[in-house]
CSV table of N, CA and C in Angstrom, one decimal:
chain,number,residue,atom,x,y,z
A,1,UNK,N,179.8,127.0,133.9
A,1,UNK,CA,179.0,127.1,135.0
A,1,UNK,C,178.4,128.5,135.0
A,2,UNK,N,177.2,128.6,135.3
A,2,UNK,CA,176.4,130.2,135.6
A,2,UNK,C,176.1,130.0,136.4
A,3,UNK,N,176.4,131.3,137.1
A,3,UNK,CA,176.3,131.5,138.8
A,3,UNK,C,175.4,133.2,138.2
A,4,UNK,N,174.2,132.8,139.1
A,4,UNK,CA,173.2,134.1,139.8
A,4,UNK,C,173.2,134.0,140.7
A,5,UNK,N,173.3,135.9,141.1
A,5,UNK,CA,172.5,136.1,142.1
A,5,UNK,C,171.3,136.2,142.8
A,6,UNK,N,171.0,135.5,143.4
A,6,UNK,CA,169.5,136.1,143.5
A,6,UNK,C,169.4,137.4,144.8
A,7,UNK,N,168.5,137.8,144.3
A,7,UNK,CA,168.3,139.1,145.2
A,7,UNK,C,167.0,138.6,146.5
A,8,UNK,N,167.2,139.8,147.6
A,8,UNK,CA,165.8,140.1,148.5
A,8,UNK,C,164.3,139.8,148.1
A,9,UNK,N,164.1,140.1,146.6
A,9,UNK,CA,163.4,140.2,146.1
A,9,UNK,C,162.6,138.8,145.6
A,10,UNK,N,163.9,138.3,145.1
A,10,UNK,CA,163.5,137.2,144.2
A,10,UNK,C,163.3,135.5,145.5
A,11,UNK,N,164.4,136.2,146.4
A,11,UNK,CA,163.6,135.2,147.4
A,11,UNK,C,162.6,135.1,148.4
A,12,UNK,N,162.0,136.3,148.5
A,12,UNK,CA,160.8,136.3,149.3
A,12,UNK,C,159.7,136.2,148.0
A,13,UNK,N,160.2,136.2,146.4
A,13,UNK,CA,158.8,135.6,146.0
A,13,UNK,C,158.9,134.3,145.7
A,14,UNK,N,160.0,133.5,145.8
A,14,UNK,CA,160.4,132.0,146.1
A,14,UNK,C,159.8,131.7,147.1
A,15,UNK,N,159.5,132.0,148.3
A,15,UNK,CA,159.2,131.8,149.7
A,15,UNK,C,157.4,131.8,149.7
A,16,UNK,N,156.8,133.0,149.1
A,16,UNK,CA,155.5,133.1,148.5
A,16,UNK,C,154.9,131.8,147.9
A,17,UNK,N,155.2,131.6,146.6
A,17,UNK,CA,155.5,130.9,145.9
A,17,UNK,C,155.6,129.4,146.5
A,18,UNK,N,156.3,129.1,146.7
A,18,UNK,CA,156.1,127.7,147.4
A,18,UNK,C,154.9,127.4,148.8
A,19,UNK,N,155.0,128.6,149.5
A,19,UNK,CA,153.8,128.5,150.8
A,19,UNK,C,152.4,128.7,149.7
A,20,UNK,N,152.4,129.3,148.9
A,20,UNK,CA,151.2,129.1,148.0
A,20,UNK,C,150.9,128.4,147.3
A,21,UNK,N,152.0,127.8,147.0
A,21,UNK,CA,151.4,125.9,145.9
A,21,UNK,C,152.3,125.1,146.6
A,22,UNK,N,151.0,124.3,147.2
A,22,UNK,CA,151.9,123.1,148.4
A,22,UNK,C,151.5,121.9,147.2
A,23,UNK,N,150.5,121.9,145.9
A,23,UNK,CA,150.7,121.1,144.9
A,23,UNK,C,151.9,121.2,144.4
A,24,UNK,N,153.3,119.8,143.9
A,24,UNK,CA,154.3,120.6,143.6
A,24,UNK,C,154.1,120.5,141.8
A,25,UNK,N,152.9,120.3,141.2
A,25,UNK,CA,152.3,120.8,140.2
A,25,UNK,C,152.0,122.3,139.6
A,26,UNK,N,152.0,122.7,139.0
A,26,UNK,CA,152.1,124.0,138.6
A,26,UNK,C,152.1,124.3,137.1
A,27,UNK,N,151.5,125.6,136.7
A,27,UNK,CA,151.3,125.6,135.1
A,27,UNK,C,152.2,126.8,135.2
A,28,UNK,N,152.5,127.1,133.8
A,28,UNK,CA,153.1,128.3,133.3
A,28,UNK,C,152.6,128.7,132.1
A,29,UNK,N,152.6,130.6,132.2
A,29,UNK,CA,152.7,130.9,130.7
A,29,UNK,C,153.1,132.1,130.6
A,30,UNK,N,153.6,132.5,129.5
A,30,UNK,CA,154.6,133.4,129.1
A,30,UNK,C,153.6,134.6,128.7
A,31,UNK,N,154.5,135.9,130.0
A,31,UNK,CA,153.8,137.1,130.2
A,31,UNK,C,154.0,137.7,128.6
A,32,UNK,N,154.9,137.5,128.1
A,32,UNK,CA,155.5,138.7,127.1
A,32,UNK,C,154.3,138.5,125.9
A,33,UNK,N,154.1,137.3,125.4
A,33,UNK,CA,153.1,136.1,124.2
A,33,UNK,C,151.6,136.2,124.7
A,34,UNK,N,151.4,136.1,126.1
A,34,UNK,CA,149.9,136.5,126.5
A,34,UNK,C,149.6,134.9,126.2
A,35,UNK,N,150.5,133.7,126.2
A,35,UNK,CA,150.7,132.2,125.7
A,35,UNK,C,149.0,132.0,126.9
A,36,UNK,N,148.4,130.8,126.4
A,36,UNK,CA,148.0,129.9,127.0
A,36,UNK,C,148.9,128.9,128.3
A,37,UNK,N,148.5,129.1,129.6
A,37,UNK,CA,148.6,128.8,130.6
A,37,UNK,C,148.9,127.0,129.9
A,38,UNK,N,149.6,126.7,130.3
A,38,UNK,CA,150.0,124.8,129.9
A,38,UNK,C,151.3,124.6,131.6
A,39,UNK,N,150.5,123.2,131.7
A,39,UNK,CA,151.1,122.1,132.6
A,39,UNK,C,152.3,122.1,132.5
A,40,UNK,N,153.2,122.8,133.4
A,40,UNK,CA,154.5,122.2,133.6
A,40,UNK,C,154.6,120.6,133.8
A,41,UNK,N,155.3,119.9,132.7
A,41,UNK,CA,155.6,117.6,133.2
A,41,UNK,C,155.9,117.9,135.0
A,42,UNK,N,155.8,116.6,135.5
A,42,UNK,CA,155.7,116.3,136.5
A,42,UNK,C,157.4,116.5,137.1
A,43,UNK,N,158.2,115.8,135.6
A,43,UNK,CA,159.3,115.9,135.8
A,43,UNK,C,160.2,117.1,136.1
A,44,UNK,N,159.5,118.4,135.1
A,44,UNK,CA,160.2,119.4,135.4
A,44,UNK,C,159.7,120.5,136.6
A,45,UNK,N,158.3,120.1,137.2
A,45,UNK,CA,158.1,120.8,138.4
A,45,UNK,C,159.0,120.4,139.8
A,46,UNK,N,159.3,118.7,139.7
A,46,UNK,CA,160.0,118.7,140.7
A,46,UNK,C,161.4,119.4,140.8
A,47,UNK,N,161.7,119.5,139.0
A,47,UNK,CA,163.0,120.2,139.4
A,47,UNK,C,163.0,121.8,139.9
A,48,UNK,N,162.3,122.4,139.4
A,48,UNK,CA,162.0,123.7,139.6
A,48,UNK,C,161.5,124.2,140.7
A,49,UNK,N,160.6,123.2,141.0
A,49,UNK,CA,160.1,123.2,142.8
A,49,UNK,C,161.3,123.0,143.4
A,50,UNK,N,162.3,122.3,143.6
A,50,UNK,CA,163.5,122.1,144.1
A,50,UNK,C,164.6,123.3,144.7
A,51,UNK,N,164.5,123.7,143.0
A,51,UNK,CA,165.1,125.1,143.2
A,51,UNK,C,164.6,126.4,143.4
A,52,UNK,N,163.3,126.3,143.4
A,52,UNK,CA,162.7,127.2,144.5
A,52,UNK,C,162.5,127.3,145.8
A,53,UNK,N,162.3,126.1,146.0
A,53,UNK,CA,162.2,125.7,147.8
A,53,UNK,C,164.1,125.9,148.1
A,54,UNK,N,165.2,126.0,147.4
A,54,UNK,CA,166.6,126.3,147.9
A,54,UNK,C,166.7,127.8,147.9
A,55,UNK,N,166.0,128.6,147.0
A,55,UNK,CA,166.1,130.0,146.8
A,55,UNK,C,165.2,130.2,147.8
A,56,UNK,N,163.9,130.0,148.7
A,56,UNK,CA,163.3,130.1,149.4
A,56,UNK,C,164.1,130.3,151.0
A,57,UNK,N,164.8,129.0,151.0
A,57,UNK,CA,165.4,128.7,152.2
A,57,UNK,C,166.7,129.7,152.3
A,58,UNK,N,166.9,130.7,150.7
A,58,UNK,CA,168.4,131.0,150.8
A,58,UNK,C,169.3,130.9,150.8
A,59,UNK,N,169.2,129.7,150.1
A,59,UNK,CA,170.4,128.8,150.1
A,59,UNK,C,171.0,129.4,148.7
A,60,UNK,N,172.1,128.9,148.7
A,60,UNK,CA,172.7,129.7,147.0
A,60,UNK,C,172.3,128.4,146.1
A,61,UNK,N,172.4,128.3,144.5
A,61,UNK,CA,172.0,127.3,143.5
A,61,UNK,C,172.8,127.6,142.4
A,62,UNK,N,173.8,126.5,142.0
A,62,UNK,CA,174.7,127.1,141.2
A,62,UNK,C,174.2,125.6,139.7
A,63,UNK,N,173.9,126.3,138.8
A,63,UNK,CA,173.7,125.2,137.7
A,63,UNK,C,175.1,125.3,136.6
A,64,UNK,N,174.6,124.1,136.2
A,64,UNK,CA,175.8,123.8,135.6
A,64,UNK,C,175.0,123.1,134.0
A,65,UNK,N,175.9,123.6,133.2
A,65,UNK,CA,175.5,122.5,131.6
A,65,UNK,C,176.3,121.6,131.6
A,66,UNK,N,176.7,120.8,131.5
A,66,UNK,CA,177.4,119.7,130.8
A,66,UNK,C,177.1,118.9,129.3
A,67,UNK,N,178.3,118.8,129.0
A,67,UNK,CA,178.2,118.1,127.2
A,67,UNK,C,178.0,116.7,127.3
A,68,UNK,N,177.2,116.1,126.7
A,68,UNK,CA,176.8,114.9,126.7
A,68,UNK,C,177.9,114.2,126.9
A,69,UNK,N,179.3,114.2,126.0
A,69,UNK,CA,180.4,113.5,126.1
A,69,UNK,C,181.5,114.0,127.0
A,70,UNK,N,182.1,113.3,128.2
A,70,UNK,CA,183.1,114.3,128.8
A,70,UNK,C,184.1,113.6,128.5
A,71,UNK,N,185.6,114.6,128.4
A,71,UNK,CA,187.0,113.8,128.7
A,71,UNK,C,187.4,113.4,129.6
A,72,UNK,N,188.1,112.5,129.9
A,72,UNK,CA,188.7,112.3,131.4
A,72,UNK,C,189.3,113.0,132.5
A,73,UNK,N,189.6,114.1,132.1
A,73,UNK,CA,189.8,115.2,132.9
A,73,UNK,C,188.2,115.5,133.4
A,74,UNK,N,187.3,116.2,132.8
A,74,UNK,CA,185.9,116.2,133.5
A,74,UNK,C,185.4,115.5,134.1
A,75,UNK,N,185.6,114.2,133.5
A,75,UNK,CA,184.7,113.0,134.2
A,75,UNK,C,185.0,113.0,135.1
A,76,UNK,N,186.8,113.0,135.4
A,76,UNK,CA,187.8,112.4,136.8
A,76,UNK,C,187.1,113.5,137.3
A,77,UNK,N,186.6,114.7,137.5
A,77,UNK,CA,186.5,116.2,138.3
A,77,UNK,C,184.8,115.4,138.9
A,78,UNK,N,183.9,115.4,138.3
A,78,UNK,CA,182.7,114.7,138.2
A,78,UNK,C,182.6,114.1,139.5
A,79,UNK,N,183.4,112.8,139.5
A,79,UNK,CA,183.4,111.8,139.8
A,79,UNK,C,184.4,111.9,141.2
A,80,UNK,N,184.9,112.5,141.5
A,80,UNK,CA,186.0,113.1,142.7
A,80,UNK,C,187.2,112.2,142.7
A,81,UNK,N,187.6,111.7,141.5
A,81,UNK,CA,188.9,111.0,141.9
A,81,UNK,C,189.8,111.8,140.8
A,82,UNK,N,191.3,110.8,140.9
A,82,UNK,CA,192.4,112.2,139.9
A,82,UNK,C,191.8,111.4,138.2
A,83,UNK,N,192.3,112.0,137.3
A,83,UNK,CA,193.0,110.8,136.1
A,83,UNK,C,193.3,110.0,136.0
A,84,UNK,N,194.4,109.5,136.7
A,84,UNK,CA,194.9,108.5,136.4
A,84,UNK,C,194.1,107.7,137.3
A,85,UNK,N,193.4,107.3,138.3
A,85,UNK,CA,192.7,106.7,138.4
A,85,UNK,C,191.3,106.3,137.8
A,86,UNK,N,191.1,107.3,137.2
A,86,UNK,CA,190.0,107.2,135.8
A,86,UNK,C,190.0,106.3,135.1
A,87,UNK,N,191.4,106.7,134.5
A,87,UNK,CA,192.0,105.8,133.5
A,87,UNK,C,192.5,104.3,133.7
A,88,UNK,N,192.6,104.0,134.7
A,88,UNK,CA,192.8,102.8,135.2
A,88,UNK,C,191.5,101.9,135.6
A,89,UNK,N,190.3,103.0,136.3
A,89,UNK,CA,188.8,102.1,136.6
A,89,UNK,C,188.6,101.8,134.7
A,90,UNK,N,188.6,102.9,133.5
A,90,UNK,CA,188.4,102.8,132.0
A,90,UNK,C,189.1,101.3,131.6
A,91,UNK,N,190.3,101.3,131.7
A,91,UNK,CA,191.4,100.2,131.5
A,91,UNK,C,190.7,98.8,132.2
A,92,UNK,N,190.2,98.8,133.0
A,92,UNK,CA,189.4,97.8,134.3
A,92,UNK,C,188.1,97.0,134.1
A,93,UNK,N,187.6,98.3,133.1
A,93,UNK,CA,186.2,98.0,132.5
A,93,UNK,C,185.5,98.5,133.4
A,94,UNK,N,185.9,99.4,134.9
A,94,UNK,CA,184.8,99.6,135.8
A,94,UNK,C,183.5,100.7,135.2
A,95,UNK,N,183.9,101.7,133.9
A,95,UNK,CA,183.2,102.5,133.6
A,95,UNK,C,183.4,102.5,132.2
A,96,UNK,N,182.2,102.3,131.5
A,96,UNK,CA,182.5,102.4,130.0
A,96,UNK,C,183.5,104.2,129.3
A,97,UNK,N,184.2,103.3,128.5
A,97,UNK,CA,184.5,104.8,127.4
A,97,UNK,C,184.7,104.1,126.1
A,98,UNK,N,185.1,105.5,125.2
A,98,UNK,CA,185.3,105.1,123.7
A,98,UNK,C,186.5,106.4,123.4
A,99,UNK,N,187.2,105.6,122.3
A,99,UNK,CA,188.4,106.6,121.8
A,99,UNK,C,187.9,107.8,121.0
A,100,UNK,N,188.2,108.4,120.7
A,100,UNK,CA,187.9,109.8,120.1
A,100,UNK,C,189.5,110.4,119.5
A,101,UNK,N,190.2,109.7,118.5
A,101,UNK,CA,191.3,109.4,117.8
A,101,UNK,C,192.4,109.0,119.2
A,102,UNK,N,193.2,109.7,119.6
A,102,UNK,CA,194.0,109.2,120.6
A,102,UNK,C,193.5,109.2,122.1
A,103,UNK,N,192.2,110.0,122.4
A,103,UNK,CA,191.9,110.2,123.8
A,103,UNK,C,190.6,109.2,124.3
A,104,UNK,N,190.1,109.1,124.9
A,104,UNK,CA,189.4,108.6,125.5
A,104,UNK,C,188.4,109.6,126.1
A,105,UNK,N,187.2,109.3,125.7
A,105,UNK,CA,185.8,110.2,125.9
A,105,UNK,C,184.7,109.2,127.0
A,106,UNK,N,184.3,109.9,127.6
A,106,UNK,CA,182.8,109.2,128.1
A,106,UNK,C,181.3,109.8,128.1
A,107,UNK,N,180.6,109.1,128.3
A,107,UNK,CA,179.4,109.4,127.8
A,107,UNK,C,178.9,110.1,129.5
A,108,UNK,N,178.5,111.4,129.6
A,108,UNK,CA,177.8,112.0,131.0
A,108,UNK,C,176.9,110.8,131.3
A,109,UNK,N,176.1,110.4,130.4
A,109,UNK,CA,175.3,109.6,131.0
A,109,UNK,C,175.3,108.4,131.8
A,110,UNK,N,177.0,107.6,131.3
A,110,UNK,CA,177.7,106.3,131.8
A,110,UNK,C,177.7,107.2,133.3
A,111,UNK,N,178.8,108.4,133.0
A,111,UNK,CA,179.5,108.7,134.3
A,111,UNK,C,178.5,109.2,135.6
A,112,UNK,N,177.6,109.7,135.5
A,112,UNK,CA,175.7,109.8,136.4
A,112,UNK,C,176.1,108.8,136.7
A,113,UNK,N,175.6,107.7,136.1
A,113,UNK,CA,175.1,106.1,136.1
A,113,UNK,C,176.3,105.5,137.1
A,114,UNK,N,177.4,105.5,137.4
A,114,UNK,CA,178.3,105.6,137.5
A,114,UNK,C,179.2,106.0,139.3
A,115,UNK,N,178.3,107.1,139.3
A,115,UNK,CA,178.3,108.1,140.4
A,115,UNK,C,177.2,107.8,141.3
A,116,UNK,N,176.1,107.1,140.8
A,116,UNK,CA,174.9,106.5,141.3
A,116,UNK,C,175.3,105.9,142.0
A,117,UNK,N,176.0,105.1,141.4
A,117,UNK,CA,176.3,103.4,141.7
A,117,UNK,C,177.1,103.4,142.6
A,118,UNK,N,178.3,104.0,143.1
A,118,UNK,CA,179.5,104.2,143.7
A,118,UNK,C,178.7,105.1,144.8
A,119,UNK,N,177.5,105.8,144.8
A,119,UNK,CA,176.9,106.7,145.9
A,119,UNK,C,176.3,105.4,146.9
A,120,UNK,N,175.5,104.7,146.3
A,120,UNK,CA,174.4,103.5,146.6
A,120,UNK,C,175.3,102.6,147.4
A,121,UNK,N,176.5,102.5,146.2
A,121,UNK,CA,177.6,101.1,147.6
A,121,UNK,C,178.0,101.9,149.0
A,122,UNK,N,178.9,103.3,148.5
A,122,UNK,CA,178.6,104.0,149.7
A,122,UNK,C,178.3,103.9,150.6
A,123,UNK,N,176.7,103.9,150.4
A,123,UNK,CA,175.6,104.0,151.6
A,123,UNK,C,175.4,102.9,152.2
A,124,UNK,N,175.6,101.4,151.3
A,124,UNK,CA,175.2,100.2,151.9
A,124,UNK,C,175.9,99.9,152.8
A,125,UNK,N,177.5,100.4,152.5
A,125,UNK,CA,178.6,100.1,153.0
A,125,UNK,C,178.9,100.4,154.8
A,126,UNK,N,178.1,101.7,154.4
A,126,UNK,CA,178.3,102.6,155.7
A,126,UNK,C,176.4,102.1,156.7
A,127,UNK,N,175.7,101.6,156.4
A,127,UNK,CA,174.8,101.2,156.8
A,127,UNK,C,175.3,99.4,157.7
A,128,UNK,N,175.7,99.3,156.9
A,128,UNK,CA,176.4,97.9,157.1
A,128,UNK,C,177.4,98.1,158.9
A,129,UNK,N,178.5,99.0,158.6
A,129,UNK,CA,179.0,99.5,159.6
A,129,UNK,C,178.3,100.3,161.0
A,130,UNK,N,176.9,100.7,160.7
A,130,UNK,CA,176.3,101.0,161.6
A,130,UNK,C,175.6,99.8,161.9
A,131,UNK,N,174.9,98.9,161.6
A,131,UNK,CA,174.3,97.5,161.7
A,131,UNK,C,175.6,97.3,162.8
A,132,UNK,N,176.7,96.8,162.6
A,132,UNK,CA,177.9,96.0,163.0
A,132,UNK,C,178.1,96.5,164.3
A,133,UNK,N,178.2,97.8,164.0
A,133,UNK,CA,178.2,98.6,165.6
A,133,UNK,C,177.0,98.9,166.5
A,134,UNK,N,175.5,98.4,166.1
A,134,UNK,CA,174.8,98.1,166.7
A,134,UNK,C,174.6,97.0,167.4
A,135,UNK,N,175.2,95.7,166.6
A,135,UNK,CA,175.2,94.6,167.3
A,135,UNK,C,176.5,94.0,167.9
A,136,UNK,N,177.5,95.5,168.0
A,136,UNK,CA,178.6,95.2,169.4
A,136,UNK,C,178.6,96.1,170.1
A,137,UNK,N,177.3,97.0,170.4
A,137,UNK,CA,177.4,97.7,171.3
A,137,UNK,C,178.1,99.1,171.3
A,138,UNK,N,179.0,99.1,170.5
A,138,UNK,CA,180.1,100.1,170.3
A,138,UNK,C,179.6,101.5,170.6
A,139,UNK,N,180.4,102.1,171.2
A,139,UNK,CA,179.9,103.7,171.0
A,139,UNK,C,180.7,104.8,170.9
């Protein structure tokens, strides 16, 4: 994980910066090369707009890499539950994995996929219980 700080500085030109491009489109080009100005994808302005509009607000932003394949230790960390319950949703078929001589590996991409899915029941679940409690009144 890398953790920056950001300075006084760097958030009031986050704060600029976003009150000045309310397009969340944006080009870039590299001061040092003298590069031709090119389109940031649509994809990577929302992320960057994201994290400018949090550095704006002051909020802290802590990024993270992750390896395409995690152990079950990571994944279980990922995913907020222990190991052994990992290993038992693995066992279950609730989440794909594959061996890697004696351990068991997963793909970040299953485990996302994964965390989605388990976010989305979440929400239905708990929407469901608000529905229930609107049609008994409850308070």
């Amino acid at each position: 994980m890398s953790t920056l700080t950001v300075t006084p500085i760097q958030e009031q030109l986050a704060r600029d910066f976003v009150a000045k491009t309310p397009d969340p489109r944006f080009t870039a080009a590299s001061r040092e090369t003298k590069a031709k100005a090119r389109e940031v994808p649509a994809e990577l302005t929302a992320l960057l707009r994201s994290v400018l509009e949090a550095v704006a607000r002051g909020d802290g932003v802590t990024l993270q890499t992750l390896p395409s394949e995690l152990s079950t230790t990571a994944a279980a960390e990922l995913l907020g539950v222990s190991r052994p319950t990992l290993m038992r949703m693995i066992r279950g078929g609730e989440i794909a994995a594959h061996k890697v001589g004696s351990h068991h590996r997963l793909n970040l991409v299953d485990v996302q996929d994964f965390r989605r899915a388990q976010l989305a029941r979440r929400r239905a679940a708990f929407e469901e219980l608000r529905q229930l409690d609107d049609e008994l009144g409850l308070e």
